[in-house]
């Protein structure tokens, strides 16, 4: 029996530090392997080791066989020859994997022409077919910047699978997609094994794993904690960590308490906003009370982020008013970002950033330390650069940074969409506690219906 | 099959940093040496670069004259040192006078955008449309042999590079969410520049500065060589090359000396910033 992927005792090291492993697994043609685990558990390292794209400072040990051929000893150039032909990969955040200056049809055609070695006319036909099959008709001449997240995902999928590589690696393919697009991408991936291909998917969502089936590997801190048939593991997890991971799914959360008070901190009346001359919505009304938790939902591109910007005063509304309450200080509205590393100056140690803010608002440094302690951040982490701490830690540091200002309203733009379920639950529970302790109103933008129902006092849907 | 063969290390990637570091250390050592030499000048050896001795012309290196004497019997070491003083001080000053305004105007354009950006950009384009050498030649023609004309000409052509680089990078950095976050947190313009702009564009500016200094040194020598820059008898590397060219058959070691100095200076400047990229 020739397996599509056979991995024996794979470990990854940085110098002499052990990062991940040992992991062993086999996937048959037509099979599916799902890897689950926390952020930073080493899930992506497995995919990178199989592809041969580990960063230069990392080193892998163990045997990797792809379609019956040992690949771990091949030269880099020979491994690269497998890319797209034997192993295709669907990257995280596909809009970054596409050439921003090339129209989508041409990007896919290029893969058909040069990776699959087809004639120009055949490549044209194959690309047209792929666009029709993926429901991308009409998007042929668009640049990646003009594609929605879901469309970019499908264009990247079309380009990655152009040469009919039998193996597809998908690293967190559903990250940051709204529920409708989420389901479409998962459906797309589920078709791969049905067509006889092999799928290796990395995800931290139990629902994705359930849909894809096959076998499941659960990773924690670089070690394998559980391995088995996906259905069985999801139904009766044997390891406490797996149970924790499944419980952290927002569907299983308890409903949080409401801490709403009578004081109105912000009033929005007849607000209309436009971005680039295009009116996104109008006649929006909202009263925000101190300590209130509001969830803002709606499909991608409806203007949720734009609405937050208008409330924060970063964007001038086309019409209507945002009135701040009497008690609201000048910097009383703060924002949490979807991508925590992008919200910090990238080359400045975190301690400087926090001290700058504390000094500006005359907040005592001991109070900042108190916030950090409440949020479970060790002070030694502050000596690091933003990209040297995990996404969950950085998001908590950004919460502490916002609290330093003493805000009354916190606008959270999908602050947990890039975090794993356990960290997501912890972070949102912290926000809930902050709303209660500091009487801060929180407006949370989310794609997840369960979060909106379980966490928020009320939900506002933009349609 | 041994354990060794199972490793998938990429050795070329691991060795690269140390090689680059060695080159930079070498570049900095050379620069430091050149700086000491330029600050000391001919006083370091106590010889007058202009003192002629027609009885001992085109001499080979000796104890009295370690690098020999030129066609008028002047000491070569003293003349090279004097040339270093001139070239390096001019390079240093022109980098500062071109770099500071260029950077500040660039940040201004990126910060305010709109018509301020357009006016400043158009102005820079207009300067760029004029060949740099032409401007220097024009100024040199207005006041022949003047050090100040050279300095002004070189600075006026070099600042555009800083402007364009800073404006382009600053526009990208200022559009990042992290800047929006800092503004929302109430941080003022100085902190935005210090925490966001300087760390992002500083290394690139240093690279431009080193290359600009190298360009300035070569320009001075080139203008001296075609007799429009510094005039004899001032010791300047380009002037020395012109003067010593007729004697290359009798004393080839003499003409090679200013050429060597020029090569070492440019090399040191380029090496010191080579490989200065994101860590």
XYZ file of C-alpha atoms in Angstrom:
742
model
C 0.000 0.000 0.000
C 1.451 3.343 -1.010
C 0.362 6.134 1.295
C -0.048 9.701 0.070
C 1.747 11.042 3.085
C 3.624 8.937 5.570
C 5.347 10.681 8.454
C 7.470 8.765 10.943
C 8.784 10.338 14.176
C 8.834 13.866 12.817
C 10.312 16.432 15.210
C 11.264 20.054 14.626
C 14.131 21.774 16.403
C 15.383 25.349 16.599
C 19.069 24.789 17.252
C 18.944 22.344 20.158
C 15.503 23.482 21.391
C 12.797 20.957 20.737
C 9.776 22.705 19.216
C 7.479 19.961 18.010
C 7.072 16.222 17.831
C 7.543 13.357 17.612
C 4.530 12.898 15.356
C 3.766 9.904 13.160
C 0.821 9.420 10.817
C -0.198 7.927 7.506
C -2.816 9.194 5.066
C -4.160 7.049 2.220
C -5.130 8.497 -1.163
C -8.675 9.734 -0.738
C -8.118 10.199 2.985
C -8.329 13.243 5.214
C -6.147 14.278 8.121
C -7.175 17.156 10.357
C -4.717 18.774 12.774
C -6.207 20.716 15.673
C -4.656 22.570 18.568
C -3.871 25.900 20.189
C -2.139 28.739 18.368
C 1.578 28.101 18.572
C 1.157 24.361 19.151
C 3.301 23.573 16.103
C 0.493 22.678 13.699
C 1.900 24.741 10.865
C 5.359 23.271 11.438
C 4.069 19.856 10.343
C 2.803 21.271 7.065
C 6.016 23.222 6.528
C 8.165 20.158 7.227
C 6.205 18.105 4.691
C 6.518 20.840 2.071
C 10.129 21.662 2.906
C 9.425 25.309 3.640
C 10.595 25.464 7.253
C 12.447 28.716 8.013
C 16.224 28.337 7.726
C 16.874 28.348 11.462
C 14.600 25.346 12.025
C 15.581 21.755 11.438
C 13.377 18.701 11.055
C 14.225 15.121 11.934
C 12.327 12.003 11.007
C 11.111 10.349 7.853
C 8.660 11.956 5.464
C 7.377 9.981 2.496
C 5.152 11.540 -0.157
C 3.509 9.140 -2.620
C 6.032 6.448 -1.760
C 9.070 8.698 -2.149
C 11.328 9.815 0.729
C 11.389 13.603 0.479
C 13.164 14.707 3.661
C 16.584 13.984 2.174
C 15.985 15.596 -1.197
C 17.683 18.821 -2.140
C 15.566 21.935 -1.799
C 15.320 22.318 -5.568
C 13.950 18.789 -5.980
C 11.443 19.351 -3.208
C 10.308 22.567 -4.864
C 9.598 20.536 -8.011
C 6.866 18.718 -6.057
C 5.057 21.935 -5.172
C 1.874 22.340 -7.144
C 2.426 19.031 -8.948
C 2.296 16.531 -6.099
C 1.504 18.726 -3.098
C -0.571 21.853 -3.397
C -0.980 24.261 -0.562
C -3.752 26.671 0.301
C -2.106 29.383 2.365
C -3.474 31.298 5.334
C -4.868 34.664 4.265
C -4.908 33.972 0.533
C -5.130 37.650 -0.435
C -1.528 37.877 0.663
C -0.545 34.881 -1.468
C -1.953 36.396 -4.671
C -0.024 38.844 -6.799
C -1.742 42.176 -6.074
C -0.951 43.518 -9.557
C -2.179 40.594 -11.655
C -5.815 40.000 -12.583
C -7.287 36.864 -11.077
C -7.863 35.018 -14.356
C -4.249 35.452 -15.357
C -2.955 34.201 -12.019
C -4.892 30.972 -12.357
C -4.060 30.628 -16.044
C -0.386 31.017 -15.246
C -0.576 27.993 -12.950
C -2.309 25.950 -15.665
C 0.210 27.048 -18.269
C 3.501 26.633 -16.414
C 2.911 24.350 -13.426
C 0.633 21.949 -15.275
C 2.580 22.467 -18.554
C -0.428 23.042 -20.770
C -0.668 24.860 -24.089
C -1.938 28.443 -23.935
C -5.337 27.544 -25.402
C -5.817 24.549 -23.096
C -4.809 26.656 -20.118
C -7.408 29.249 -21.115
C -10.124 26.612 -21.301
C -9.110 24.960 -18.040
C -9.085 28.314 -16.243
C -12.507 29.249 -17.589
C -13.824 25.888 -16.426
C -12.304 26.329 -12.972
C -13.816 29.798 -12.624
C -17.242 28.444 -13.553
C -16.960 25.473 -11.226
C -15.977 27.673 -8.282
C -18.658 30.284 -8.943
C -16.117 32.945 -9.784
C -17.618 33.982 -13.137
C -17.495 37.741 -13.477
C -14.414 38.067 -11.284
C -11.950 37.121 -14.046
C -10.645 40.618 -14.667
C -10.533 41.792 -11.064
C -7.347 42.491 -9.180
C -6.971 40.622 -5.873
C -7.553 43.875 -3.956
C -11.063 44.058 -5.425
C -11.954 40.494 -4.446
C -13.739 39.662 -1.219
C -11.999 37.357 1.258
C -14.028 34.358 0.144
C -13.409 35.013 -3.545
C -9.684 35.461 -2.983
C -9.736 32.123 -1.173
C -11.340 30.440 -4.180
C -8.968 32.083 -6.665
C -6.038 30.865 -4.577
C -7.667 27.428 -4.476
C -8.025 27.408 -8.272
C -4.383 28.398 -8.745
C -3.108 25.913 -6.143
C -4.996 22.975 -7.602
C -4.394 23.825 -11.272
C -1.852 21.050 -11.798
C -4.132 18.474 -10.153
C -1.761 17.799 -7.297
C -3.160 14.764 -5.477
C -2.358 16.200 -2.034
C -3.763 19.472 -0.690
C -2.443 21.145 2.459
C -4.787 23.770 3.874
C -3.484 25.849 6.771
C -6.382 27.430 8.689
C -8.410 27.933 5.518
C -11.422 29.446 7.302
C -9.616 32.111 9.298
C -11.463 35.422 9.270
C -14.323 34.358 6.961
C -17.975 35.037 7.745
C -20.288 32.088 8.304
C -21.648 31.858 4.743
C -18.193 31.868 3.157
C -16.910 29.644 5.912
C -19.347 26.919 4.902
C -18.435 27.300 1.222
C -14.712 26.879 1.815
C -15.260 23.844 4.024
C -17.504 22.365 1.319
C -14.776 22.976 -1.243
C -12.217 21.184 0.899
C -14.547 18.274 1.580
C -14.772 17.648 -2.178
C -11.020 16.961 -2.406
C -11.054 13.471 -0.831
C -14.306 12.646 -2.630
C -12.471 13.229 -5.916
C -9.728 10.819 -4.825
C -7.288 13.422 -3.520
C -5.694 13.618 -0.104
C -6.461 16.453 2.263
C -4.405 17.675 5.181
C -6.199 20.482 6.956
C -5.069 22.555 9.924
C -7.793 24.236 11.912
C -8.763 25.170 15.422
C -12.475 24.892 14.853
C -14.223 21.718 15.920
C -17.022 22.317 13.404
C -14.543 22.287 10.519
C -12.968 19.048 11.776
C -16.400 17.456 12.135
C -17.337 18.332 8.588
C -14.085 17.097 7.051
C -13.968 13.796 8.971
C -11.075 11.384 8.385
C -8.492 11.135 11.126
C -7.672 13.783 13.686
C -4.478 14.799 15.450
C -4.657 17.104 18.460
C -1.500 19.056 19.298
C -0.552 20.967 22.412
C 2.741 22.810 22.986
C 4.385 20.802 20.229
C 3.323 17.416 21.511
C 0.702 15.108 20.172
C -1.998 14.591 22.786
C -4.558 12.590 20.869
C -4.847 10.787 17.561
C -7.732 8.811 16.088
C -10.798 8.814 13.860
C -12.206 12.360 13.832
C -15.773 11.364 14.741
C -14.659 9.199 17.642
C -12.262 11.783 19.062
C -14.835 14.574 18.804
C -17.532 12.422 20.401
C -15.511 10.879 23.213
C -12.252 12.734 23.691
C -9.918 10.863 26.016
C -7.429 13.633 26.754
C -8.477 16.491 29.084
C -6.934 19.039 26.727
C -9.037 17.841 23.787
C -12.123 18.103 25.985
C -11.101 21.643 26.920
C -10.580 22.558 23.282
C -14.026 21.233 22.327
C -15.697 22.918 25.291
C -14.169 26.219 24.279
C -16.291 26.191 21.136
C -18.625 29.191 21.489
C -21.662 26.908 21.083
C -20.862 25.388 24.462
C -20.328 28.637 26.371
C -22.543 29.621 29.272
C -24.462 32.883 28.851
C -22.698 35.830 30.517
C -24.388 38.231 32.951
C -25.463 41.718 31.952
C -23.841 44.663 33.753
C -25.642 47.426 31.889
C -26.184 50.655 33.826
C -28.530 53.526 33.101
C -25.817 56.007 32.163
C -25.647 56.726 28.413
C -22.090 57.261 27.210
C -22.642 57.536 23.488
C -25.609 58.332 21.293
C -25.708 57.689 17.557
C -28.525 59.304 15.554
C -29.420 58.816 11.874
C -25.861 57.917 11.032
C -24.962 57.355 7.389
C -21.437 56.440 6.368
C -19.826 56.004 3.021
C -16.482 54.705 1.990
C -15.160 55.846 -1.366
C -18.457 57.539 -2.419
C -20.343 54.303 -1.845
C -23.036 54.581 0.788
C -22.727 51.628 3.139
C -25.785 52.231 5.305
C -27.920 55.062 6.589
C -30.371 55.839 9.358
C -28.385 53.971 12.009
C -29.386 54.653 15.625
C -27.737 53.410 18.771
C -27.614 54.252 22.474
C -24.600 52.874 24.292
C -24.793 52.510 28.067
C -21.901 52.172 30.464
C -21.016 48.543 31.130
C -23.061 47.285 28.206
C -21.905 44.510 25.887
C -23.126 44.875 22.316
C -22.401 42.438 19.487
C -22.339 43.775 15.948
C -22.818 41.128 13.269
C -23.342 41.031 9.534
C -21.728 39.669 6.384
C -18.262 40.777 5.249
C -18.140 44.105 3.484
C -21.356 45.453 5.017
C -19.432 48.212 6.791
C -18.972 47.027 10.368
C -15.412 48.329 10.601
C -16.451 51.586 8.957
C -19.197 51.995 11.542
C -16.677 51.532 14.349
C -14.407 54.121 12.735
C -17.272 56.592 12.600
C -18.107 55.966 16.267
C -14.436 56.369 17.210
C -14.308 59.676 15.345
C -11.715 58.375 12.873
C -14.088 58.866 9.963
C -16.418 61.743 9.221
C -19.981 60.467 8.819
C -21.810 61.408 5.597
C -24.733 62.548 7.711
C -26.129 62.077 11.205
C -24.415 62.555 14.555
C -22.348 60.693 17.094
C -22.856 62.449 20.427
C -20.533 61.717 23.282
C -21.875 61.615 26.829
C -20.957 64.273 29.422
C -18.650 61.928 31.292
C -16.773 60.732 28.206
C -13.182 62.032 28.159
C -11.471 63.064 24.927
C -9.767 59.712 24.422
C -12.629 57.822 26.001
C -13.284 55.669 22.945
C -10.624 53.039 22.304
C -10.311 50.288 19.734
C -9.054 46.700 19.672
C -7.839 45.377 16.351
C -8.389 42.120 14.512
C -4.679 41.577 13.917
C -2.892 42.432 17.194
C 0.656 42.671 15.733
C -0.572 45.289 13.260
C -1.777 47.498 16.115
C 1.661 47.937 17.688
C 4.759 49.696 16.322
C 6.630 46.647 15.085
C 10.192 47.487 16.099
C 9.625 48.977 19.523
C 9.639 46.834 22.692
C 6.149 46.665 24.191
C 7.221 48.337 27.425
C 7.990 51.595 25.560
C 4.599 51.611 23.891
C 2.809 51.096 27.214
C 4.955 53.665 29.030
C 4.287 56.252 26.301
C 0.556 55.821 26.777
C 0.778 55.853 30.584
C 2.880 59.027 30.541
C 0.529 60.751 28.099
C -2.502 60.080 30.278
C -0.699 60.444 33.613
C -1.660 56.922 34.589
C 0.429 55.448 37.341
C 2.710 52.665 36.094
C 1.640 50.452 38.996
C -1.925 50.660 37.708
C -0.788 49.449 34.273
C 1.005 46.562 35.976
C -2.205 45.808 37.836
C -4.139 45.600 34.547
C -1.486 43.311 33.104
C -1.633 41.076 36.138
C -5.421 40.859 35.923
C -5.092 39.889 32.277
C -2.488 37.242 33.140
C 0.479 38.869 31.401
C 3.888 38.415 32.995
C 5.833 41.727 33.092
C 8.890 40.062 31.508
C 6.935 39.749 28.239
C 6.995 43.527 27.913
C 10.691 43.514 27.074
C 9.882 41.746 23.820
C 8.910 43.037 20.407
C 5.262 42.676 19.346
C 5.961 39.740 17.025
C 7.807 37.863 19.744
C 4.704 37.228 21.850
C 1.728 35.108 20.841
C -1.385 36.623 19.289
C -3.465 35.932 22.398
C -0.933 37.570 24.699
C -0.587 40.557 22.411
C -4.349 41.034 22.257
C -4.439 41.061 26.062
C -1.572 43.573 26.150
C -3.535 45.756 23.753
C -6.519 45.524 26.120
C -4.241 46.694 28.947
C -2.954 49.486 26.723
C -6.511 50.649 26.022
C -7.422 50.474 29.733
C -4.428 52.704 30.553
C -6.251 55.559 28.845
C -9.290 55.082 31.109
C -11.845 54.632 28.321
C -15.614 54.430 28.624
C -16.231 52.709 25.302
C -14.155 49.884 23.824
C -14.655 49.067 20.147
C -13.444 45.530 19.457
C -13.095 44.695 15.765
C -13.098 40.878 15.710
C -10.407 40.779 18.378
C -10.436 36.994 18.655
C -10.971 35.825 15.078
C -7.300 34.884 14.762
C -7.051 33.145 18.118
C -7.694 29.515 18.981
C -10.937 28.664 20.830
C -9.380 28.391 24.304
C -7.602 31.741 24.023
C -10.711 33.230 22.433
C -12.880 32.183 25.349
C -10.350 33.497 27.883
C -9.991 36.828 26.095
C -13.727 37.387 25.776
C -14.313 36.422 29.407
C -11.700 39.015 30.374
C -13.532 41.625 28.311
C -16.725 40.657 30.102
C -15.036 41.145 33.477
C -13.620 44.496 32.372
C -17.082 45.661 31.321
C -18.286 44.809 34.803
C -15.337 46.158 36.842
C -14.598 49.350 34.940
C -18.142 50.017 33.707
C -16.909 50.163 30.137
C -19.262 49.696 27.201
C -17.944 47.171 24.683
C -19.038 46.938 21.069
C -17.810 43.647 19.647
C -17.763 42.931 15.927
C -17.986 39.205 15.310
C -18.756 36.684 12.605
C -19.723 34.022 15.062
C -23.429 33.864 15.814
C -22.836 31.801 18.955
C -20.481 34.400 20.421
C -23.037 37.124 19.763
C -25.738 35.130 21.542
C -23.707 33.844 24.480
C -21.474 36.812 25.231
C -23.406 39.973 24.405
C -26.302 41.682 26.180
C -27.804 42.519 22.826
C -27.008 41.919 19.187
C -27.210 44.365 16.314
C -27.315 42.831 12.855
C -26.373 44.924 9.879
C -28.061 43.707 6.731
C 20.926 5.242 7.315
C 22.460 7.453 9.982
C 20.731 10.066 12.041
C 22.830 12.736 10.407
C 21.304 12.134 7.006
C 17.842 12.727 8.380
C 18.465 16.370 9.059
C 17.001 18.908 6.726
C 19.159 21.831 7.705
C 19.804 24.566 5.191
C 23.452 25.396 5.855
C 23.731 28.299 3.421
C 21.067 30.173 5.312
C 22.819 29.750 8.629
C 26.214 30.948 7.474
C 25.030 34.047 5.709
C 24.629 36.364 8.729
C 28.182 35.848 10.049
C 29.698 36.613 6.638
C 27.701 39.811 6.383
C 28.672 40.771 9.894
C 32.371 40.323 9.067
C 32.013 42.598 6.034
C 30.307 45.246 8.118
C 32.919 45.094 10.863
C 35.602 45.509 8.211
C 33.696 48.427 6.677
C 33.296 50.148 10.035
C 36.966 49.604 10.926
C 38.000 51.168 7.617
C 35.592 54.068 8.136
C 36.895 54.677 11.640
C 40.458 54.683 10.351
C 39.523 57.076 7.537
C 37.746 59.344 10.009
C 40.812 59.529 12.273
C 43.026 60.205 9.267
C 40.696 62.884 7.943
C 40.393 64.653 11.277
C 44.169 64.565 11.810
C 45.083 65.495 8.246
C 48.677 66.293 7.276
C 49.391 67.366 10.882
C 49.482 63.679 11.775
C 52.902 63.317 10.162
C 54.016 66.932 10.507
C 54.676 67.441 6.794
C 53.407 70.325 4.678
C 51.509 68.988 1.625
C 52.441 72.109 -0.370
C 56.174 72.197 0.363
C 58.072 71.610 -2.886
C 61.578 70.225 -3.261
C 62.620 70.224 -6.909
C 65.788 68.276 -6.110
C 63.870 65.197 -5.064
C 61.021 64.667 -7.526
C 59.273 61.381 -8.290
C 61.182 59.569 -5.556
C 60.493 55.993 -4.574
C 59.214 55.321 -1.041
C 61.875 55.935 1.581
C 62.021 56.570 5.312
C 61.700 60.325 4.857
C 58.833 59.942 2.388
C 57.050 56.618 3.103
C 55.008 56.820 -0.100
C 57.510 58.748 -2.200
C 57.277 62.256 -3.642
C 55.412 63.684 -6.626
C 56.641 65.547 -9.699
C 57.290 68.676 -7.636
C 58.960 66.811 -4.776
C 55.972 67.134 -2.429
C 55.430 64.409 0.143
C 52.723 61.987 -1.059
C 51.515 60.962 2.422
C 50.871 64.576 3.371
C 49.059 65.201 0.089
C 46.887 62.084 0.414
C 45.978 63.019 3.980
C 45.074 66.520 2.928
C 42.938 65.064 0.128
C 41.192 62.738 2.574
C 40.397 65.680 4.811
C 38.828 67.569 1.954
C 36.857 64.713 0.392
C 35.534 63.222 3.608
C 34.553 66.508 5.229
C 32.707 67.452 2.075
C 31.003 64.050 1.913
C 30.022 64.210 5.584
C 28.650 67.749 5.384
C 26.779 67.218 2.160
C 25.144 64.073 3.539
C 23.944 65.984 6.591
C 22.763 69.048 4.718
C 21.056 66.895 2.100
C 19.754 64.234 4.477
C 18.105 66.321 7.172
C 15.998 68.596 4.972
C 15.273 65.732 2.571
C 13.966 63.561 5.388
C 12.001 66.327 7.056
C 10.378 67.456 3.799
C 9.604 63.816 2.985
C 7.875 63.260 6.320
C 5.993 66.552 5.904
C 4.717 65.513 2.488
C 3.614 62.091 3.719
C 2.074 63.481 6.905
C -0.125 66.160 5.360
C -0.718 64.583 1.956
C -3.030 66.459 -0.415
C -1.770 69.577 -2.115
C 1.269 69.989 0.174
C 2.405 66.545 -0.924
C 1.774 67.371 -4.580
C 3.688 70.664 -4.488
C 6.682 69.163 -2.693
C 6.650 66.135 -4.997
C 6.540 68.301 -8.111
C 9.416 70.402 -6.775
C 11.519 67.300 -6.154
C 10.704 65.993 -9.628
C 11.827 69.302 -11.111
C 15.161 69.059 -9.293
C 15.509 65.463 -10.390
C 14.861 66.408 -14.021
C 18.005 68.537 -13.933
C 21.097 66.326 -14.268
C 22.991 66.466 -10.977
C 26.375 66.927 -12.590
C 25.056 69.869 -14.607
C 24.040 71.719 -11.460
C 27.437 71.119 -9.871
C 29.207 72.222 -13.072
C 27.075 75.350 -13.219
C 27.891 76.299 -9.643
C 31.547 75.442 -10.180
C 31.604 77.676 -13.256
C 30.124 80.548 -11.255
C 32.853 80.391 -8.644
C 35.744 78.312 -10.016
C 37.751 76.197 -7.621
C 35.524 76.983 -4.687
C 34.940 74.312 -2.058
C 31.590 75.900 -1.226
C 30.299 75.680 -4.776
C 31.054 71.964 -4.849
C 29.450 71.440 -1.479
C 26.285 73.340 -2.387
C 26.007 71.603 -5.755
C 26.362 68.119 -4.310
C 23.947 68.758 -1.431
C 21.337 70.229 -3.743
C 21.345 67.136 -5.937
C 21.478 64.578 -3.119
C 18.487 65.659 -1.016
C 15.899 64.447 -3.531
C 16.801 60.833 -2.848
C 16.108 61.220 0.875
C 12.895 63.032 0.119
C 11.566 60.377 -2.225
C 12.538 57.463 -0.027
C 11.171 59.023 3.168
C 7.923 60.150 1.560
C 7.253 56.751 0.035
C 8.023 54.761 3.191
C 6.347 57.221 5.552
C 3.120 57.110 3.541
C 2.978 53.341 3.986
C 3.886 53.446 7.681
C 1.445 56.256 8.471
C -1.403 54.305 6.875
C -0.833 51.301 9.171
C -3.427 50.455 11.823
C -0.735 50.802 14.487
C -0.476 54.532 13.751
C -4.250 54.854 13.905
C -4.155 53.055 17.262
C -1.442 55.358 18.593
C -3.406 58.434 17.480
C -6.528 57.105 19.127
C -4.505 56.583 22.312
C -3.662 60.280 22.205
C 0.035 60.056 21.344
C 1.398 63.250 19.781
C 3.285 63.785 16.508
C 6.738 63.512 18.069
C 5.984 60.084 19.532
C 4.499 58.930 16.231
C 7.707 59.929 14.460
C 9.927 58.423 17.125
C 8.125 55.116 17.635
C 6.731 54.463 14.180
C 8.697 56.336 11.529
C 12.290 56.370 12.769
C 12.537 52.632 13.526
C 10.955 51.790 10.163
C 12.828 54.121 7.842
C 16.047 54.766 9.810
C 18.043 51.779 8.514
C 17.109 52.576 4.922
C 18.129 56.209 5.391
C 21.519 55.129 6.734
C 22.059 53.033 3.625
C 21.177 55.967 1.392
C 23.458 58.199 3.468
C 26.442 55.884 3.043
C 25.861 55.523 -0.687
C 25.336 59.291 -0.940
C 28.645 59.910 0.839
C 30.368 57.546 -1.595
C 28.763 59.409 -4.513
C 29.942 62.726 -3.064
C 33.526 61.481 -2.698
C 33.601 60.192 -6.274
C 31.962 63.368 -7.616
C 34.597 65.559 -5.978
C 37.359 63.414 -7.428
C 35.701 63.276 -10.863
C 35.313 67.068 -10.974
C 38.900 67.498 -9.795
C 40.080 65.106 -12.483
C 38.396 67.078 -15.281
C 39.734 70.317 -13.729
C 36.443 71.962 -12.822
C 36.437 71.179 -9.125
C 39.139 72.025 -6.633
C 42.130 73.693 -8.324
C 45.818 72.889 -7.874
C 47.905 73.314 -5.805
C 45.329 72.124 -3.260
C 45.872 68.430 -2.672
C 42.720 66.634 -3.742
C 42.541 63.043 -4.962
C 41.057 63.876 -8.385
C 43.482 66.752 -8.917
C 46.371 64.479 -7.900
C 45.289 61.908 -10.456
C 45.371 64.518 -13.229
C 48.728 65.838 -12.115
C 50.354 62.429 -11.808
C 48.881 60.920 -14.973
C 51.733 62.189 -17.245
C 54.262 60.395 -15.018
C 52.582 57.019 -14.911
C 55.428 55.420 -16.892
C 58.257 56.755 -14.686
C 56.446 56.367 -11.360
C 53.349 54.151 -11.684
C 53.124 53.751 -7.892
C 52.290 57.447 -7.561
C 49.114 57.575 -9.673
C 47.885 54.391 -8.045
C 47.869 56.002 -4.587
C 44.970 58.496 -4.986
C 43.052 55.896 -6.994
C 43.550 53.398 -4.168
C 42.381 55.910 -1.561
C 39.203 56.569 -3.522
C 38.492 52.854 -3.918
C 39.069 52.174 -0.202
C 36.789 55.031 0.871
C 33.917 54.012 -1.387
C 34.378 50.369 -0.412
C 34.350 51.194 3.304
C 31.125 53.198 2.965
C 29.396 50.463 0.989
C 30.599 47.635 3.235
C 29.515 49.377 6.427
C 25.853 49.401 5.404
C 25.846 46.236 3.310
C 23.278 43.713 4.481
C 21.544 46.284 6.672
C 18.066 44.911 6.276
C 15.274 43.704 8.451
C 16.627 41.352 11.129
